[in-house]
mmCIF file of C-alpha atoms in Angstrom:
data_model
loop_
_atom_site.group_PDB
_atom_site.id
_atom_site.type_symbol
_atom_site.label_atom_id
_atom_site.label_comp_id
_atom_site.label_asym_id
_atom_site.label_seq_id
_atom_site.Cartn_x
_atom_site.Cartn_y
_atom_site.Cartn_z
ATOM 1 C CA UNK A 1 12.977 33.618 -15.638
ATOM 2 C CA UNK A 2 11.506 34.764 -12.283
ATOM 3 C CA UNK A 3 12.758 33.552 -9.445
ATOM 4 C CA UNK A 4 10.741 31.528 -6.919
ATOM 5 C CA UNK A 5 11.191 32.297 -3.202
ATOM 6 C CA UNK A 6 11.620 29.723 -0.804
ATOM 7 C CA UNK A 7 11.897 30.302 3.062
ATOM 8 C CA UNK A 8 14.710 29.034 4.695
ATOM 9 C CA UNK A 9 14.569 30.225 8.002
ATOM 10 C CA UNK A 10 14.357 27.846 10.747
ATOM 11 C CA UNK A 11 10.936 27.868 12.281
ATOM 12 C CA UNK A 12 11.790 25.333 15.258
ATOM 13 C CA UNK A 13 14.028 22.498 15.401
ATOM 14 C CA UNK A 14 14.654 20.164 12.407
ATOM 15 C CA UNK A 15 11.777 22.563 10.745
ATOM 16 C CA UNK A 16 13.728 23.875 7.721
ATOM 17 C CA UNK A 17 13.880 23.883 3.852
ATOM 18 C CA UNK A 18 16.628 22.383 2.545
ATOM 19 C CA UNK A 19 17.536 22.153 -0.763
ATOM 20 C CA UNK A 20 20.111 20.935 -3.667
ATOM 21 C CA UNK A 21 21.675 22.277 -5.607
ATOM 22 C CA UNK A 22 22.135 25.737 -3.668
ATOM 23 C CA UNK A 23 20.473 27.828 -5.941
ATOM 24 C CA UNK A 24 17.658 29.651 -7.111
ATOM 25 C CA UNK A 25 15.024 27.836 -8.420
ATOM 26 C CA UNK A 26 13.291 29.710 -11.370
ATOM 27 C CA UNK A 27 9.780 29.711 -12.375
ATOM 28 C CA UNK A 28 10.577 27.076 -15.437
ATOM 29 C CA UNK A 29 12.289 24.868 -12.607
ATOM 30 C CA UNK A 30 10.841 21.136 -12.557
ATOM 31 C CA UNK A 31 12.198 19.556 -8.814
ATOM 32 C CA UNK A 32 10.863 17.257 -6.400
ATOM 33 C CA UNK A 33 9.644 18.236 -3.343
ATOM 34 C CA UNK A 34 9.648 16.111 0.004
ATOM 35 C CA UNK A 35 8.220 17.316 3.217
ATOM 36 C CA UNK A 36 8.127 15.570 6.603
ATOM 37 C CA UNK A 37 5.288 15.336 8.438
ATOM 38 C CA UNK A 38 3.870 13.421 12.042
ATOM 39 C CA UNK A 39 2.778 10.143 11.432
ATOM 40 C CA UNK A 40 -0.840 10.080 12.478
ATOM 41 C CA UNK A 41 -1.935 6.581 13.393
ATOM 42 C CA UNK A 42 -5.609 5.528 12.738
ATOM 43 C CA UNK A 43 -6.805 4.219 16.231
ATOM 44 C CA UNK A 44 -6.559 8.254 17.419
ATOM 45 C CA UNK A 45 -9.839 8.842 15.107
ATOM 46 C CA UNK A 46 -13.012 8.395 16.793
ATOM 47 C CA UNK A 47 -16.716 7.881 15.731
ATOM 48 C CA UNK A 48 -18.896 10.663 15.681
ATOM 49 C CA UNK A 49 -21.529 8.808 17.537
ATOM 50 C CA UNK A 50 -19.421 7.251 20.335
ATOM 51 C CA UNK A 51 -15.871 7.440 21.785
ATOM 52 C CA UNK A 52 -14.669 4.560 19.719
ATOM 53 C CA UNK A 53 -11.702 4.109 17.809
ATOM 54 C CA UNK A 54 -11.790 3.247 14.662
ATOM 55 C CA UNK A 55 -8.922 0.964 13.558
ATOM 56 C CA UNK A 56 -9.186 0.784 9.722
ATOM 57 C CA UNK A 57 -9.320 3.347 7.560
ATOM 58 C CA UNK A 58 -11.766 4.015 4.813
ATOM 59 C CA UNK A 59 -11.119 4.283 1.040
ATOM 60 C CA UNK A 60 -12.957 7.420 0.899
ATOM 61 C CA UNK A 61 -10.558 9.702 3.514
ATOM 62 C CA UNK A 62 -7.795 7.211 3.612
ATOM 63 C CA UNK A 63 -3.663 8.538 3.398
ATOM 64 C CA UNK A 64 -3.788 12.009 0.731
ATOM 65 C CA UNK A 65 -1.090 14.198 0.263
ATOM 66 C CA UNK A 66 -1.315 17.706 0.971
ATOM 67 C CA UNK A 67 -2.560 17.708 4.156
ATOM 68 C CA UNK A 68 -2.970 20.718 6.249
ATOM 69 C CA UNK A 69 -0.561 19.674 8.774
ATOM 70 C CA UNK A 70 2.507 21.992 9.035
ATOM 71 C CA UNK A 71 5.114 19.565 7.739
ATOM 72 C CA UNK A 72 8.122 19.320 10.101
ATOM 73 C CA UNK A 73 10.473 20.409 7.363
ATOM 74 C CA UNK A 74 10.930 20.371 3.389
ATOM 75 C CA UNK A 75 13.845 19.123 0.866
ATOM 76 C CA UNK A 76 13.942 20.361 -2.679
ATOM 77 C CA UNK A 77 15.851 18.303 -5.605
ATOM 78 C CA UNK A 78 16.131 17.748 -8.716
ATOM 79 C CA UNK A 79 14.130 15.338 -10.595
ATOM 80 C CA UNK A 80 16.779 12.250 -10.755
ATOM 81 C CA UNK A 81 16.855 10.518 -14.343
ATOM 82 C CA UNK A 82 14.813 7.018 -14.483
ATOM 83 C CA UNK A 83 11.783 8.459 -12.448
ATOM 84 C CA UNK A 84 8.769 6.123 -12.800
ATOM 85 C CA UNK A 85 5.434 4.761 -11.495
ATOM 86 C CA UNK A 86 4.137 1.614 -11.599
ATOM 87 C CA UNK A 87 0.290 0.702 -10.567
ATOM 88 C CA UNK A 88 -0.081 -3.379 -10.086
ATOM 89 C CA UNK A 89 -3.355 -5.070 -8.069
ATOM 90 C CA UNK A 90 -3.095 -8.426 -7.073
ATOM 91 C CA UNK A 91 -5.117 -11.355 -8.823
ATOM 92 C CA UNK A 92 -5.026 -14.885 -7.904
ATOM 93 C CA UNK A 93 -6.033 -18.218 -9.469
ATOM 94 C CA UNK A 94 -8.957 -19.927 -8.337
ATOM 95 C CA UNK A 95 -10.707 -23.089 -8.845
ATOM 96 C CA UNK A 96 -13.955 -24.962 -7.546
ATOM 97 C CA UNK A 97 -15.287 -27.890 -9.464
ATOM 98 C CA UNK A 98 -18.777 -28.839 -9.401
ATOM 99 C CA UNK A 99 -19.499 -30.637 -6.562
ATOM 100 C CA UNK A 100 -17.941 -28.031 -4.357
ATOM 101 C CA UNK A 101 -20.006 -25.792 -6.164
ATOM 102 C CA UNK A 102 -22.761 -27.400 -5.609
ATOM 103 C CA UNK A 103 -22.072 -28.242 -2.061
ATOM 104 C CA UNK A 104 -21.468 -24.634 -1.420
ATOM 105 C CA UNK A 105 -25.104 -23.778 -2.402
ATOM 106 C CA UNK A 106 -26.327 -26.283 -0.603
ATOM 107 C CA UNK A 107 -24.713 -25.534 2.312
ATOM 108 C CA UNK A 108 -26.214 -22.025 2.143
ATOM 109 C CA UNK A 109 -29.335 -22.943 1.694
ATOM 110 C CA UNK A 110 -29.025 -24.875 4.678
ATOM 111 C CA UNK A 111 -27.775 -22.505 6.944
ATOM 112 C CA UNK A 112 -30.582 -19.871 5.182
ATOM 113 C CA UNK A 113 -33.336 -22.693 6.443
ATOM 114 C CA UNK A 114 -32.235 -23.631 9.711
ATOM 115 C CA UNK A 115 -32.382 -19.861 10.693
ATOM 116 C CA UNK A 116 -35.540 -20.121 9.422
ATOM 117 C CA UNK A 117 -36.099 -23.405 11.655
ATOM 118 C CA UNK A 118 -35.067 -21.746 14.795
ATOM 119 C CA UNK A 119 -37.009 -19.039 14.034
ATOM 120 C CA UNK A 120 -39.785 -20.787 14.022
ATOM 121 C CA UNK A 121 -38.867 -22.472 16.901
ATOM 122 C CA UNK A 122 -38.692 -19.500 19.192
ATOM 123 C CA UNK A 123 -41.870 -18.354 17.900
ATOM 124 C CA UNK A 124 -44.229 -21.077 17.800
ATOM 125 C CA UNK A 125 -41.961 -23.635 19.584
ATOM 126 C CA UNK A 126 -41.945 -26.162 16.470
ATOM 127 C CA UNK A 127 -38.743 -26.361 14.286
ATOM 128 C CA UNK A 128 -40.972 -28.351 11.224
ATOM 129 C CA UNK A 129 -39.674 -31.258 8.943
ATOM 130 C CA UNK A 130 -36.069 -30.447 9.457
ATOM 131 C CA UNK A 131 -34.875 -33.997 8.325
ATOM 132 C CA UNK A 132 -37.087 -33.825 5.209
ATOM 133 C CA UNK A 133 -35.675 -30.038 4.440
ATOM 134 C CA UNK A 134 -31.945 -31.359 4.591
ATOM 135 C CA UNK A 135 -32.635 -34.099 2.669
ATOM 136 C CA UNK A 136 -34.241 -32.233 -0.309
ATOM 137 C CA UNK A 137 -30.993 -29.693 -0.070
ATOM 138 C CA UNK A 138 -28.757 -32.796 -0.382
ATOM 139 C CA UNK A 139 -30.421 -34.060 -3.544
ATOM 140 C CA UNK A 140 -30.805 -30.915 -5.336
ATOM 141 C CA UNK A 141 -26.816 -30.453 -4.438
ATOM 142 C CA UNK A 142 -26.326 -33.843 -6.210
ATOM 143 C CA UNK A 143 -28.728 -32.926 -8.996
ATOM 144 C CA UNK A 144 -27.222 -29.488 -9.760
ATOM 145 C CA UNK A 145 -23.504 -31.052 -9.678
ATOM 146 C CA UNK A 146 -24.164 -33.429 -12.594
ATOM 147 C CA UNK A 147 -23.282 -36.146 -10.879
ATOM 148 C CA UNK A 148 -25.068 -39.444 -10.324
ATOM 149 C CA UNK A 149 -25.289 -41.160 -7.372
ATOM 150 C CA UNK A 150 -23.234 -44.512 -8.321
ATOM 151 C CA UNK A 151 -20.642 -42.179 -9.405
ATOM 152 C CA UNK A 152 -20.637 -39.930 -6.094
ATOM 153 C CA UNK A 153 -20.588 -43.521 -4.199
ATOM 154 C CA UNK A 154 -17.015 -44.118 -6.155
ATOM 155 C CA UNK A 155 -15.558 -40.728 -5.460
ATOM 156 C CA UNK A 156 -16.428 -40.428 -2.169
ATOM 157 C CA UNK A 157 -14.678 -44.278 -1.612
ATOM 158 C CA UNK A 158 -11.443 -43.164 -3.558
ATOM 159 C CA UNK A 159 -11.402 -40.351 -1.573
ATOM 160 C CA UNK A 160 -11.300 -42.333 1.360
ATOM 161 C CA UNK A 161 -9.018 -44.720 -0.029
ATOM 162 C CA UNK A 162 -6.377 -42.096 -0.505
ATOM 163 C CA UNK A 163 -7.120 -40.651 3.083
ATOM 164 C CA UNK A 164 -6.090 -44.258 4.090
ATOM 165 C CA UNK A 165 -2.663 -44.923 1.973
ATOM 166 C CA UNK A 166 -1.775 -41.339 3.857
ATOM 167 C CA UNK A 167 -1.076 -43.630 6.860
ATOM 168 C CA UNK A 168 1.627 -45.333 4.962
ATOM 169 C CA UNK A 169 3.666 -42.085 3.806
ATOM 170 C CA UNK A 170 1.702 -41.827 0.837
ATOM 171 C CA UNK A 171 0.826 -38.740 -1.078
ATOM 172 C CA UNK A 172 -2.717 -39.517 -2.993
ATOM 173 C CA UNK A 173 -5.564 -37.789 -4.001
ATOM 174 C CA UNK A 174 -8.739 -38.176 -5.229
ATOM 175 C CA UNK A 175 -7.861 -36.251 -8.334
ATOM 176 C CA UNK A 176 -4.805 -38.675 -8.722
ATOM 177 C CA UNK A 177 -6.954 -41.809 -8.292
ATOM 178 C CA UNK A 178 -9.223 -40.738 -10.950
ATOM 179 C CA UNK A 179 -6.228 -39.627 -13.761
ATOM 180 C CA UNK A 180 -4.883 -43.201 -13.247
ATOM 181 C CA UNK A 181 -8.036 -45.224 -13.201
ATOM 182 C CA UNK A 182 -10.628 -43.528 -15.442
ATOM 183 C CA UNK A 183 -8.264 -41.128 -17.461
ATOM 184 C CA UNK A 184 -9.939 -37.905 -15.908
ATOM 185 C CA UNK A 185 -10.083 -35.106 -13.343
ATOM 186 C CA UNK A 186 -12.691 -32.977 -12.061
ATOM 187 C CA UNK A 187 -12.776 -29.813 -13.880
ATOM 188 C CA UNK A 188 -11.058 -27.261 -11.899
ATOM 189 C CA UNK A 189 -13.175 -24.356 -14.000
ATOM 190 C CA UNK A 190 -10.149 -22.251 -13.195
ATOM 191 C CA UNK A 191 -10.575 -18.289 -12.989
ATOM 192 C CA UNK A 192 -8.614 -15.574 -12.103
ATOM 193 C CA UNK A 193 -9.849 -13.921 -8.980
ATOM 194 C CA UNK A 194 -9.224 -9.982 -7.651
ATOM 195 C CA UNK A 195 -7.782 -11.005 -4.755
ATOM 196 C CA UNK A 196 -6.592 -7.093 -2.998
ATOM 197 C CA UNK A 197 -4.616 -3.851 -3.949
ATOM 198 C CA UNK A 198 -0.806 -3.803 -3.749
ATOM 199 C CA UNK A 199 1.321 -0.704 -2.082
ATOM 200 C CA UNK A 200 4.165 1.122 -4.446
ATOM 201 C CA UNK A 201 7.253 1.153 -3.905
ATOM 202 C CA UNK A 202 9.125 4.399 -5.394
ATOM 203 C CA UNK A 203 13.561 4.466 -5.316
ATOM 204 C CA UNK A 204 15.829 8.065 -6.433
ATOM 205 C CA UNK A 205 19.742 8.116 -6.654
ATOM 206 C CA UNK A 206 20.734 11.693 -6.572
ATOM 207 C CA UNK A 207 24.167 11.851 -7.358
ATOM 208 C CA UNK A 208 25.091 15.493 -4.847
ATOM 209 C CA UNK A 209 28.328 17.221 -5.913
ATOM 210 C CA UNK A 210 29.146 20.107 -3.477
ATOM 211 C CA UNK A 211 30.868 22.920 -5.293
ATOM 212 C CA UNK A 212 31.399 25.447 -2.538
ATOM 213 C CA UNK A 213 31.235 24.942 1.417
ATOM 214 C CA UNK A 214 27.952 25.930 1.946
ATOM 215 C CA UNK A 215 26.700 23.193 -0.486
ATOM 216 C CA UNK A 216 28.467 20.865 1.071
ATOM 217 C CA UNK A 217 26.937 22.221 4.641
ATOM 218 C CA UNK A 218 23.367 21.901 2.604
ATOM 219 C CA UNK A 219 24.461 18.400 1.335
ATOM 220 C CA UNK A 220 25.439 16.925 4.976
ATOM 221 C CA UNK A 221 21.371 18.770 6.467
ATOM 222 C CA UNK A 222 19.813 17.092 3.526
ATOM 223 C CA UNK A 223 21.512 13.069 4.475
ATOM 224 C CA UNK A 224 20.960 14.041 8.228
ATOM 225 C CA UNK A 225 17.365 14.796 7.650
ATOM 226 C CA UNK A 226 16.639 12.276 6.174
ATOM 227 C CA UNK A 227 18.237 9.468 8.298
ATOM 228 C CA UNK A 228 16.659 11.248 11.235
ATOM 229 C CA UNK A 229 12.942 11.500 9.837
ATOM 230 C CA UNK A 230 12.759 7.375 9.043
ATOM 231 C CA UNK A 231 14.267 6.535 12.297
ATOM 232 C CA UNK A 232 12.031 4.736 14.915
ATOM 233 C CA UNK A 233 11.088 7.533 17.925
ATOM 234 C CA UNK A 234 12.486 6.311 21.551
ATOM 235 C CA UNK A 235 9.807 6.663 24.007
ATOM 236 C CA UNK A 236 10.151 8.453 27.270
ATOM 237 C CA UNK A 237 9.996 4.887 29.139
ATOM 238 C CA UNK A 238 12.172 2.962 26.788
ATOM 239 C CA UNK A 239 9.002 0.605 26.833
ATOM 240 C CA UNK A 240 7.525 1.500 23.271
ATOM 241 C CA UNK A 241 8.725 2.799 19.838
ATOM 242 C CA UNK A 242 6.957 5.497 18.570
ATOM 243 C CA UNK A 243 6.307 5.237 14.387
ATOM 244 C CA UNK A 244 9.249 7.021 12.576
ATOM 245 C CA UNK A 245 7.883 10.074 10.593
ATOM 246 C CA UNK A 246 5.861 10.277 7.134
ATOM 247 C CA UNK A 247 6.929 11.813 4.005
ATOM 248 C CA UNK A 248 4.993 13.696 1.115
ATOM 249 C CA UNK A 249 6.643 13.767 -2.216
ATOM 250 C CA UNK A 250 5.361 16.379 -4.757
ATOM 251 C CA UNK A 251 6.422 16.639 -8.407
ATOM 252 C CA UNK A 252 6.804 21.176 -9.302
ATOM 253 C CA UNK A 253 6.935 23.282 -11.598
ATOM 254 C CA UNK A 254 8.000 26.554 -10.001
ATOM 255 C CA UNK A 255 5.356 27.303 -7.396
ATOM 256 C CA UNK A 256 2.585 24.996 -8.713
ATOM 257 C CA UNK A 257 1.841 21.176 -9.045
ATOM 258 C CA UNK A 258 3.917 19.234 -12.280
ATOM 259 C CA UNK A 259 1.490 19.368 -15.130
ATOM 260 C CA UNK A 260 2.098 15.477 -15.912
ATOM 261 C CA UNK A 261 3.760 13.699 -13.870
ATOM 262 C CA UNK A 262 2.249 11.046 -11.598
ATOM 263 C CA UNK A 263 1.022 11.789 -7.417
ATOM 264 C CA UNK A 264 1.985 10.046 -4.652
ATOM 265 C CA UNK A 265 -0.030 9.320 -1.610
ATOM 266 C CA UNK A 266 2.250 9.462 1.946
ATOM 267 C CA UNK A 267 5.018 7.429 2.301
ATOM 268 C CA UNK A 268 7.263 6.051 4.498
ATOM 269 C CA UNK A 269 10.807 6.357 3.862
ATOM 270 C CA UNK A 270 11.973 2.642 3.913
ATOM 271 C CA UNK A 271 15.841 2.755 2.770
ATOM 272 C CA UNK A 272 18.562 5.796 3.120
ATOM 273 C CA UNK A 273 22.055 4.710 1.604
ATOM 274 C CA UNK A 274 24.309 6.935 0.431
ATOM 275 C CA UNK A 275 27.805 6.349 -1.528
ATOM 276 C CA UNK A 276 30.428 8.490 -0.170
ATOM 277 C CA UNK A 277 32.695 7.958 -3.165
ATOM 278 C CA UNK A 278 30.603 9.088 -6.584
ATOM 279 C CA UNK A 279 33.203 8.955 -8.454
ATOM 280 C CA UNK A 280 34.409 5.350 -7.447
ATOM 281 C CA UNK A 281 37.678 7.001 -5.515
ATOM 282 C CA UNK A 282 37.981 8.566 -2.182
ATOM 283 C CA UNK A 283 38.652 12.423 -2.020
ATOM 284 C CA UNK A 284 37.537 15.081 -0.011
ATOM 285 C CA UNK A 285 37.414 18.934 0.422
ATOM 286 C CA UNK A 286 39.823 20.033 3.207
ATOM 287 C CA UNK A 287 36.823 20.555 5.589
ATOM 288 C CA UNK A 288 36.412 16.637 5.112
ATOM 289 C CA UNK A 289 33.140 16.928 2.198
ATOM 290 C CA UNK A 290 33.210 14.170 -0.144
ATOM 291 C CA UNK A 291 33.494 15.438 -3.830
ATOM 292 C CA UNK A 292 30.824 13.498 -5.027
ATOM 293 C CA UNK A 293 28.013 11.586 -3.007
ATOM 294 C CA UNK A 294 25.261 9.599 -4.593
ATOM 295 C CA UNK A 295 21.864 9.225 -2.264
ATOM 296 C CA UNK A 296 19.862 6.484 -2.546
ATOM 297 C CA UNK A 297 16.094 6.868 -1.332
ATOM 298 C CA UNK A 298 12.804 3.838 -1.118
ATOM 299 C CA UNK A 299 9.889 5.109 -0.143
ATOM 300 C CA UNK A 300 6.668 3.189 0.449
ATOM 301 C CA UNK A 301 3.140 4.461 0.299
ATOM 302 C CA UNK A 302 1.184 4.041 3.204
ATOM 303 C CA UNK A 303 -2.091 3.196 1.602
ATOM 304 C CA UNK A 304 -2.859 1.560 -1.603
ATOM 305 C CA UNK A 305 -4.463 3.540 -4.952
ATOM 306 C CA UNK A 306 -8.093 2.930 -5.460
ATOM 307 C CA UNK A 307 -10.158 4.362 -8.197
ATOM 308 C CA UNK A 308 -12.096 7.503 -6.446
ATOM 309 C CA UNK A 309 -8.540 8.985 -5.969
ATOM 310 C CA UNK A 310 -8.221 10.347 -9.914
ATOM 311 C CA UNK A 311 -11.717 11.967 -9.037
ATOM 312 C CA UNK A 312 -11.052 15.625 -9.186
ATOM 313 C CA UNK A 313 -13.757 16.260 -6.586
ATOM 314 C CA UNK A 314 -13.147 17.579 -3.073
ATOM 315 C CA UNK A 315 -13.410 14.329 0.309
ATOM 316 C CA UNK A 316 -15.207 15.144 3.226
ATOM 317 C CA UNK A 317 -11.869 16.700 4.817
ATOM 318 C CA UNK A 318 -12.339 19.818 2.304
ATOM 319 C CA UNK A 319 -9.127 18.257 0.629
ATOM 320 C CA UNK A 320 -8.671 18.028 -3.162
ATOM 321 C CA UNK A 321 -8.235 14.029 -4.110
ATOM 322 C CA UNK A 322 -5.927 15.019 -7.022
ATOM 323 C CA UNK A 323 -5.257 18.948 -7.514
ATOM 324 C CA UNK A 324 -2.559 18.249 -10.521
ATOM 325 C CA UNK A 325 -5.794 18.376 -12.894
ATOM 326 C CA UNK A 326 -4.702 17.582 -16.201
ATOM 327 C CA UNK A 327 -1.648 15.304 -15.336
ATOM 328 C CA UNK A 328 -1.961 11.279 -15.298
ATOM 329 C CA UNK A 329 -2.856 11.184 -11.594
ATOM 330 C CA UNK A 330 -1.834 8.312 -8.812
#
């Protein structure tokens, strides 16, 4: 197997490749890769057209990996056993019956033809039949909800009947008054309802067993760096936090993107906990290295997956939106 070449000289402070276990990594080698990069918050972008921030970021540029920022340093390891993804969007049950349904168009409509009153209003200084325009919304709300007028009478005075047994501690509704006096409920015409995208949430246990000092040196840079990259950034002041750093996590194979494996967008490193004791008993080297360490990592993705990011096409930015071509994407 060729061997793939990896820089590890220092290129400023905390900029370094680190990597277990210390070894070269062949061409056949699958790892992980994690680099640390500057978080970039949104509110620095500006319009093109004015100096104003823009505080929201769009689907179409949003959080991508591989940026060209020069990451603040990189960690190579192995892929852990039990890697997965999971991809969930949030739905939500909703119901309207059909006099809110009804009431909902009319209410519209309303709205629609008192703009239209005012308008007129301004122009010729007449608003028109508005009394006679509200009154035909209100029947054609009661016609469209199938309900009669002797009926709507009855609701509308359980309704308020319930509203006033609320004064004495109880709990009654109009839907209750209607189960227990006429056997029936409004139908709810329940449906389920997109409701927003969710963020992932990605964990690795890497179980680290030094076998010579300088592993165990590597082993020590590798917890550091990591506890030091997700910390919160003390501001000159002392008045303000500055946002702790972001991480990109790439599946490899040698010197090129995993063939099949899923992408991640940016992440924040959420959790670092690590097990001094692998093997469930203390011991240590006679420099003080544990014999066995297992490191637990959660990261979180800054921005959620939408559907334009398993487009192979190149964003605005000039960046690819998925380069691993072939492999399952986000």
């Amino acid at each position: 197997m060729a061997a793939v070449k990896f820089n590890r000289k220092t290129i400023g402070r905390n900029k370094q490749v680190l990597r277990y276990p210390l070894k070269m990594f062949t061409a056949g080698t699958d790892y992980l890769q994690i680099d640390m990069m500057t978080y970039a918050p949104v509110g620095v972008k500006k319009t093109s057209s004015t100096d104003r921030a823009i505080y929201v970021r769009n689907p179409n540029e949003g959080f991508r990996r591989n940026t060209n920022k020069e990451p603040l340093g990189t960690i190579l390891l192995p892929i852990p056993g039990g890697i997965q993804d999971r991809n969930s969007v949030n739905y939500t049950d909703d119901s309207m019956n059909s006099l809110v349904g009804a009431g909902t168009g009319a209410i519209e409509t309303l709205m629609r033809d008192a703009g239209s009153g005012f308008s007129e209003f301004f122009t010729s200084g007449e608003i028109g039949d508005a009394g006679g325009t509200i009154k035909r919304i209100i029947k054609d709300a009661i016609k469209d909800s199938g309900v009669s007028g002797e009926n709507l009478v009855q609701m509308i005075t359980k309704s308020l009947t319930g509203r006033a047994l609320s004064i004495f501690g109880g709990n009654v509704t109009l839907q209750g008054l209607l189960a227990r006096s006429e056997g029936q409920v409004f139908n709810p015409n329940m449906e389920l309802l997109f409701s927003g995208p969710s963020l992932r949430n990605f964990s690795f246990a890497f179980k680290m067993t030094p076998r010579s000092a300088d592993e165990g040196e590597e082993i020590k840079q590798i917890i550091r760096f990591f506890k030091r990259g997700m910390a919160a950034k003390a501001g000159n002041t002392g008045l303000f936090l500055k946002t702790p750093n972001v991480f990109e996590l790439r599946y490899r194979q040698g010197n090129g993107e995993h063939k099949f494996l899923h992408k991640f967008k940016q992440c924040f490193l959420t959790d670092v906990s690590v097990n001094y004791t692998g093997e469930g008993v203390y011991a240590t080297y006679d420099n003080g290295t544990p014999v066995s360490m297992i490191m637990n990592l959660s990261f979180k993705e800054l921005a959620p997956i939408y559907d334009i990011d398993y487009d192979s096409d190149k964003g605005e930015d000039g960046l690819e939106r998925n380069t691993g071509l072939g492999g399952v994407g986000y």
